[in-house]
mmCIF file of C-alpha atoms and ligand atoms in Angstrom:
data_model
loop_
_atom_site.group_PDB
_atom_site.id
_atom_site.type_symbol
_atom_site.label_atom_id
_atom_site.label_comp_id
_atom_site.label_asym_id
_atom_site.label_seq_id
_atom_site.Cartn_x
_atom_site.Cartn_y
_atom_site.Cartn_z
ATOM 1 C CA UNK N 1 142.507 102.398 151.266
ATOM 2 C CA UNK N 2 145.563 104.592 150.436
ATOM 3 C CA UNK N 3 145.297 108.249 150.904
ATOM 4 C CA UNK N 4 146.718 110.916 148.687
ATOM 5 C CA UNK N 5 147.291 114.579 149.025
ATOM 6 C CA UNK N 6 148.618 116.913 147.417
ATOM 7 C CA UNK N 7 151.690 119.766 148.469
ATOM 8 C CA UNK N 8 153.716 122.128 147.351
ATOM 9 C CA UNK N 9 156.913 120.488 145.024
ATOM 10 C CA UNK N 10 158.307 124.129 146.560
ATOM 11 C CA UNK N 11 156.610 125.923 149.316
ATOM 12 C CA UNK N 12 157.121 129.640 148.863
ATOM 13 C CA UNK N 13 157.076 129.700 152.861
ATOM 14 C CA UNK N 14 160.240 128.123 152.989
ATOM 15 C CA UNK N 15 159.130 124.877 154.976
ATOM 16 C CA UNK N 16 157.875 127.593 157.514
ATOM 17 C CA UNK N 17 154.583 124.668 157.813
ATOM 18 C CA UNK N 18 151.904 127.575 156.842
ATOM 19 C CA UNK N 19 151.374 125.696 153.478
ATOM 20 C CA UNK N 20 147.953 124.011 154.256
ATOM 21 C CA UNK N 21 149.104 120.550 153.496
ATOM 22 C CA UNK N 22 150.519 121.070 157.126
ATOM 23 C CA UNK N 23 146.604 120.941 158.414
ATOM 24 C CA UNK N 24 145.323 117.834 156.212
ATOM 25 C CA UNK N 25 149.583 115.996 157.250
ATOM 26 C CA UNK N 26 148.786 117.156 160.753
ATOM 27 C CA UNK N 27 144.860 115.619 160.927
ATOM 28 C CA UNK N 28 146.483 112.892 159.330
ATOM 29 C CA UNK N 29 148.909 112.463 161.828
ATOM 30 C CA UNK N 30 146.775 112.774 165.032
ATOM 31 C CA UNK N 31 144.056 109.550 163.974
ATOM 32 C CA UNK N 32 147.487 107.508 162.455
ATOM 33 C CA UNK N 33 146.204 107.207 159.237
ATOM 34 C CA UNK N 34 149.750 106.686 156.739
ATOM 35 C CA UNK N 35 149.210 108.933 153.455
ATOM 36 C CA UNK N 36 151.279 109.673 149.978
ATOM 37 C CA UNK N 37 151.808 112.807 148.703
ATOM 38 C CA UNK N 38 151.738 113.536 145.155
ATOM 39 C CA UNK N 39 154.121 116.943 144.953
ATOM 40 C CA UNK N 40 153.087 119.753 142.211
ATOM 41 C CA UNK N 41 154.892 122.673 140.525
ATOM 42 C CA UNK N 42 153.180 126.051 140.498
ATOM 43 C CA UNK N 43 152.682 125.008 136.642
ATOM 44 C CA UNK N 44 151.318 121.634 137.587
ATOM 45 C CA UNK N 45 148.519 123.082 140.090
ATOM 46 C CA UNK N 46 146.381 124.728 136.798
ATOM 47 C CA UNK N 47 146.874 121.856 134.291
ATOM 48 C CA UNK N 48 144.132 119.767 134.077
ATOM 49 C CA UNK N 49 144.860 116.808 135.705
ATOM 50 C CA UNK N 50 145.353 118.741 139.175
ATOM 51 C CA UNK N 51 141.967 121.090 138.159
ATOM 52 C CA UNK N 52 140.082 118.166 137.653
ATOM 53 C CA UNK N 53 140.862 117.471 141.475
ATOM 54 C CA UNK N 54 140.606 120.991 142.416
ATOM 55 C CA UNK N 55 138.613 123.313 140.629
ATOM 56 C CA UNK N 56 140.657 126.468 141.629
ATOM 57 C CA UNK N 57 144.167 124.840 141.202
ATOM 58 C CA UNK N 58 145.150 124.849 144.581
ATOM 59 C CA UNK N 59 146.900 122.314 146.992
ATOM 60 C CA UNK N 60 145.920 120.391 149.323
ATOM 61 C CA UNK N 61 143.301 117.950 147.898
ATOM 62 C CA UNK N 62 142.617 114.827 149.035
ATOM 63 C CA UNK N 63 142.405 111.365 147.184
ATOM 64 C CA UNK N 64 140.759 108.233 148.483
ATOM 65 C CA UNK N 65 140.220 105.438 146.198
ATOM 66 C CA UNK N 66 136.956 107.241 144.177
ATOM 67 C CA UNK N 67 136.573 110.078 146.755
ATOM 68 C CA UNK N 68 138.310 113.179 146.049
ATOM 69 C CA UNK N 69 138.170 116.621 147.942
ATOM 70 C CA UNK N 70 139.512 119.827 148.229
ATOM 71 C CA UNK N 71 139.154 122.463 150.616
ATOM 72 C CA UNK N 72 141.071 122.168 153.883
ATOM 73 C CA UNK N 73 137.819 122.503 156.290
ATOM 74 C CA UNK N 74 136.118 119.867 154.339
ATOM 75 C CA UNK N 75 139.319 117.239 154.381
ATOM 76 C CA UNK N 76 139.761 117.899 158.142
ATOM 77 C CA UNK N 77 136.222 117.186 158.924
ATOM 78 C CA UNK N 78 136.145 114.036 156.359
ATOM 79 C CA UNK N 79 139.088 112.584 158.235
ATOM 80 C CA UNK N 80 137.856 113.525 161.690
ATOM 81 C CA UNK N 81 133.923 111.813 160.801
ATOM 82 C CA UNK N 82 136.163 109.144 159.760
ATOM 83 C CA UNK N 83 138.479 107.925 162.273
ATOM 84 C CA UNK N 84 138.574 108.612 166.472
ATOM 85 C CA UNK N 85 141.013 111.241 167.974
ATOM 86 C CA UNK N 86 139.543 114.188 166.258
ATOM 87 C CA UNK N 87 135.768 114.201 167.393
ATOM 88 C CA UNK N 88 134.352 113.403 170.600
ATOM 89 C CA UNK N 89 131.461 111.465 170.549
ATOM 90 C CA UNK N 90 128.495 112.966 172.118
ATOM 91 C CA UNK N 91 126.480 114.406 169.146
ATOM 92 C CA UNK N 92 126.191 118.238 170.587
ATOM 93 C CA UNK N 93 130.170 118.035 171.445
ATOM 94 C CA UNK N 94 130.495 117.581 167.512
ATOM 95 C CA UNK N 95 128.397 120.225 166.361
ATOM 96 C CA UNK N 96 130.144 122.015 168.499
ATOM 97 C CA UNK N 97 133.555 121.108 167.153
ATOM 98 C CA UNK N 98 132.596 121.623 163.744
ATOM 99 C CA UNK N 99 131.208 125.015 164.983
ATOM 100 C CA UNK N 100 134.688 125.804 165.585
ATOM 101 C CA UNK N 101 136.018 124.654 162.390
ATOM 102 C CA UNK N 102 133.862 127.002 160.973
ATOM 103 C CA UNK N 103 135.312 129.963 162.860
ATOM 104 C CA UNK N 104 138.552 129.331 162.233
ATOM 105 C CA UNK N 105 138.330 129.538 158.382
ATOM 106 C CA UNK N 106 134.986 131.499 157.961
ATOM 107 C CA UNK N 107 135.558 134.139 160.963
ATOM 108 C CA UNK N 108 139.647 133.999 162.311
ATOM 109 C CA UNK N 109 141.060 133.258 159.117
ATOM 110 C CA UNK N 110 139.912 135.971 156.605
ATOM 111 C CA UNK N 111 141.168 138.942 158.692
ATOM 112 C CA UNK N 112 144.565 137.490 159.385
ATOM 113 C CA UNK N 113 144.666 136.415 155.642
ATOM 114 C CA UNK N 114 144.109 140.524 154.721
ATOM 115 C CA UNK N 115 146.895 141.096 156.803
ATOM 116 C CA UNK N 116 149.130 139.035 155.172
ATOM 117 C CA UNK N 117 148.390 140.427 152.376
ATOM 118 C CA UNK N 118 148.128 143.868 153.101
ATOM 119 C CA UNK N 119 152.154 143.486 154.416
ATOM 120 C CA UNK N 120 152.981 140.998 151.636
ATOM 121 C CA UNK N 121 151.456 142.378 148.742
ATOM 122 C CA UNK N 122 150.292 146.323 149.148
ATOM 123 C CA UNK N 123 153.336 147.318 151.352
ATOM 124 C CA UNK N 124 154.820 149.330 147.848
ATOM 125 C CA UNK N 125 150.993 151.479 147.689
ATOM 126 C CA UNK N 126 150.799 155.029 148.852
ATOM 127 C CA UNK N 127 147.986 154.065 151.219
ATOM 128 C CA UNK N 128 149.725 151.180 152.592
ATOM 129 C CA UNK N 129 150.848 153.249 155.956
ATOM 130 C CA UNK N 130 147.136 154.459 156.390
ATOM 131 C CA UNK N 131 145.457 151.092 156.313
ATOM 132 C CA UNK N 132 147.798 148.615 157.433
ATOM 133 C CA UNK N 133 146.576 149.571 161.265
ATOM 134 C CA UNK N 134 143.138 149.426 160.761
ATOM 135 C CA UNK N 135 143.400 145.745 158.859
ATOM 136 C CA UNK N 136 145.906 145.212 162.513
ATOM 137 C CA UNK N 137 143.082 146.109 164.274
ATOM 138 C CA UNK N 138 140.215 143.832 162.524
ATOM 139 C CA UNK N 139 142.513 140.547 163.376
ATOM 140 C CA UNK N 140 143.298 142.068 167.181
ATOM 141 C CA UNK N 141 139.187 141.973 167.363
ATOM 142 C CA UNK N 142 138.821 138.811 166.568
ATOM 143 C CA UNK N 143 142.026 137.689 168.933
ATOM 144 C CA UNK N 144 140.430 139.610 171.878
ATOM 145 C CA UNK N 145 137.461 138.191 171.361
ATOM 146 C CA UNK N 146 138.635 133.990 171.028
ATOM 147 C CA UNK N 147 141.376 134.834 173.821
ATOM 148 C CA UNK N 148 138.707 135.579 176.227
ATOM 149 C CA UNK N 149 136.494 132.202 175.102
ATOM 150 C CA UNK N 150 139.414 130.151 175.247
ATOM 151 C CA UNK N 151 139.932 131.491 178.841
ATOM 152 C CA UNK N 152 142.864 129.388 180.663
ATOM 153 C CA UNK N 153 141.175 125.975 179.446
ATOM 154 C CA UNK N 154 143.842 123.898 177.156
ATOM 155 C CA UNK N 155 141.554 123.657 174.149
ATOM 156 C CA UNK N 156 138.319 125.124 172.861
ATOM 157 C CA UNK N 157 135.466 122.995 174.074
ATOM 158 C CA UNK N 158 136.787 120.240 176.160
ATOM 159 C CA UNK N 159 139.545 117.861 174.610
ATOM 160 C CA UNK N 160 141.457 118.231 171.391
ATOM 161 C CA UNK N 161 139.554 118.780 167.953
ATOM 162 C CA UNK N 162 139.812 119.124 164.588
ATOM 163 C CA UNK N 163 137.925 122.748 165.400
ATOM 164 C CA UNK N 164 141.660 123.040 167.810
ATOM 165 C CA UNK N 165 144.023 122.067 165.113
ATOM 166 C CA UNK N 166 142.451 123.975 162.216
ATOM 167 C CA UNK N 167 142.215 127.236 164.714
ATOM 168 C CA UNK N 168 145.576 126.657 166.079
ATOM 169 C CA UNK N 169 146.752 126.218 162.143
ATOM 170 C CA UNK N 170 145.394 129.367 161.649
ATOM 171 C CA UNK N 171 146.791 131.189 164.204
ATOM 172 C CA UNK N 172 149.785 130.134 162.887
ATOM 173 C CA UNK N 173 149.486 132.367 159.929
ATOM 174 C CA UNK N 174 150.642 135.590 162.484
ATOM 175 C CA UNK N 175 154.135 134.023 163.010
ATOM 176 C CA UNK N 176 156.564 136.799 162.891
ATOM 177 C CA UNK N 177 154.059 139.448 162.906
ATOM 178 C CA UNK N 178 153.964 140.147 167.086
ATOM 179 C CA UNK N 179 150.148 140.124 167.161
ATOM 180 C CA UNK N 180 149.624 136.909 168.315
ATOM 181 C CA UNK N 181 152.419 137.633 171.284
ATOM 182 C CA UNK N 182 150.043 140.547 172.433
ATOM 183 C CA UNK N 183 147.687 137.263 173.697
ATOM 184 C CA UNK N 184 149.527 135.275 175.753
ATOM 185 C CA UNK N 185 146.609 132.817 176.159
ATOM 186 C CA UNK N 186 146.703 132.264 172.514
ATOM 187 C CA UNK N 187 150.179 132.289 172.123
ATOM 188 C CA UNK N 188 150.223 129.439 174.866
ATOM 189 C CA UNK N 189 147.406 127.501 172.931
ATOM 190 C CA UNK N 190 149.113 127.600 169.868
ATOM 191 C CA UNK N 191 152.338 126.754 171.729
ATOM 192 C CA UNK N 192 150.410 123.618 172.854
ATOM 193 C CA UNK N 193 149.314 122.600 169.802
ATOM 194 C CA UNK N 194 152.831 122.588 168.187
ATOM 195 C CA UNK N 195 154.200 120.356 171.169
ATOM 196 C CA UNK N 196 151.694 117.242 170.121
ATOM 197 C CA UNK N 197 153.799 114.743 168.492
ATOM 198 C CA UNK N 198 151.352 114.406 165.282
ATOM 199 C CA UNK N 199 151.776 118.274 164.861
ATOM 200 C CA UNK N 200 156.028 117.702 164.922
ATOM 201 C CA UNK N 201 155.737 114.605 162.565
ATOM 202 C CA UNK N 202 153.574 116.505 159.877
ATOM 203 C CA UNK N 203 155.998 119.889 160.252
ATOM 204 C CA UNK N 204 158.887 117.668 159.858
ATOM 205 C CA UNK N 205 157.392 116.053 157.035
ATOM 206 C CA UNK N 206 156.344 119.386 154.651
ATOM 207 C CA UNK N 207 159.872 120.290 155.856
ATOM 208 C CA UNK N 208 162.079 117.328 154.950
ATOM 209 C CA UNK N 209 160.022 118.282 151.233
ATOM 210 C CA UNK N 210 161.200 121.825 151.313
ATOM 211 C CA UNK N 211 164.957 120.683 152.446
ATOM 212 C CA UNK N 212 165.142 117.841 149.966
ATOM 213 C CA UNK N 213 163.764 120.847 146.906
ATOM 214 C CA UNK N 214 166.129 123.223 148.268
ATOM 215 C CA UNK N 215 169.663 120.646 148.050
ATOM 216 C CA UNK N 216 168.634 119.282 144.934
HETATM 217 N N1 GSH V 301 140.358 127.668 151.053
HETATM 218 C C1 GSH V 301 141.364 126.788 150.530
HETATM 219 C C2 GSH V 301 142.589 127.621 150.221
HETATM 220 C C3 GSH V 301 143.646 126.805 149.515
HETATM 221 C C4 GSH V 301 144.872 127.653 149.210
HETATM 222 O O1 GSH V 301 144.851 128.920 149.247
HETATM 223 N N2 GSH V 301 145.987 126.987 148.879
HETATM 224 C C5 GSH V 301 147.202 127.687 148.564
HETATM 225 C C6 GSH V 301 148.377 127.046 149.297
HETATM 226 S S1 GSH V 301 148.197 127.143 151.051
HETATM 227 C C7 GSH V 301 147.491 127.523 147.066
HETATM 228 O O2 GSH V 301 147.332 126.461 146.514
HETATM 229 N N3 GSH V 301 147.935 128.614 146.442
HETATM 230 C C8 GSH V 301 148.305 128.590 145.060
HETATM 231 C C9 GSH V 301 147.258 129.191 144.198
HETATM 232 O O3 GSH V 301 146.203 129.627 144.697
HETATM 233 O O4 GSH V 301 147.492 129.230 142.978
HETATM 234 C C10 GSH V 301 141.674 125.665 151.544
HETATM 235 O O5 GSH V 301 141.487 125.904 152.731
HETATM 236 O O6 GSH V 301 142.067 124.559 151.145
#
């Protein structure tokens, strides 16, 4: 059955791969399964053809014939209960996997989301100065923390997971900000991550979109 998602016509990051298409392209990638892409305009994401796929008008979603989901932690796991590469297959191994896909979004990703806002969006406030340590601080707690569980092992809990590539894509979100560089372990697991050949093909592809918007 085909498979659909949806990008960015224009990703504000500049092909920079932080869009979260990257995460479904890069799941995608890893279990071989081919995919379209159906590209939006800022417009197109709240008309209601796109809200009738996702409720908040954002990208990704994820079409397959009837089925249709949104939510990056949800399309990650449906492709990884789907096809092998992203699961192992001892039942506690997956609840444990899936444990980690939680913390990614629900624990590691909300801090280093404040940041990015806090430098992004409130650098012009009067209080800006004040607080922008103390949000620093919140994602160094949770890096501390997740550098000392990942230890010097390659990956989180034994091989490869969809609980690796979602952390790993989230991690990604502190590019350019010298945080992640104060955790060498992480910096190294996220540096692994990037090297698997499903992670280049799905950068290169949300580039080769951003290249082909940008010359036309
Ligand atoms: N929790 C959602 C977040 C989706 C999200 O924030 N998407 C961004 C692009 S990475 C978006 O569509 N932003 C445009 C908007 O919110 O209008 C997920 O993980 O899929």
């Amino acid at each position: 059955m085909t498979i659909t998602i949806t990008a960015f016509e224009r990703s504000p990051d500049g092909g920079r791969g932080l869009a979260r298409d990257t995460r479904v392209r890069w799941a995608l990638e890893e279990v071989g399964q081919p995919y379209n892409v159906r590209l939006l305009s800022f417009k197109a994401l709240k008309d209601p053809a796109h809200l009738a796929r996702h409720p908040f008008g954002q990208i990704p979603t994820y079409e397959e014939g009837d089925l249709v989901l949104f939510e990056t932690g949800a399309i990650v796991l449906h492709i990884a209960e789907r096809h092998p590469g992203l699961m192992p297959k001892d039942a506690n191994a997956r609840a444990r996997a899936i444990t980690w896909i939680f913390a990614a979004l629900n624990t590691v990703e909300p801090p280093i989301l404040e940041l990015a806002n806090a430098r992004l969006l409130e650098s012009d406030k009067p209080w800006s100065d004040a607080r922008l340590p103390l949000v620093e601080d919140r994602v160094r707690d949770r890096l501390a923390h997740l550098s000392v569980r990942l230890g010097d092992a390659d990956w989180l809990d034994g091989a490869f997971s969809a609980g690796d590539l979602l952390m790993i894509s989230v991690l990604q979100r502190l590019k350019g900000s010298g945080i992640l560089e104060e955790y060498p372990k992480l910096s190294g697991y996220v540096g692994r991550g990037k090297t698997r050949p499903a992670y280049r093909r799905a950068f290169a592809a949300q580039l080769a979109v951003f290249t082909a918007a940008s010359s036309g």
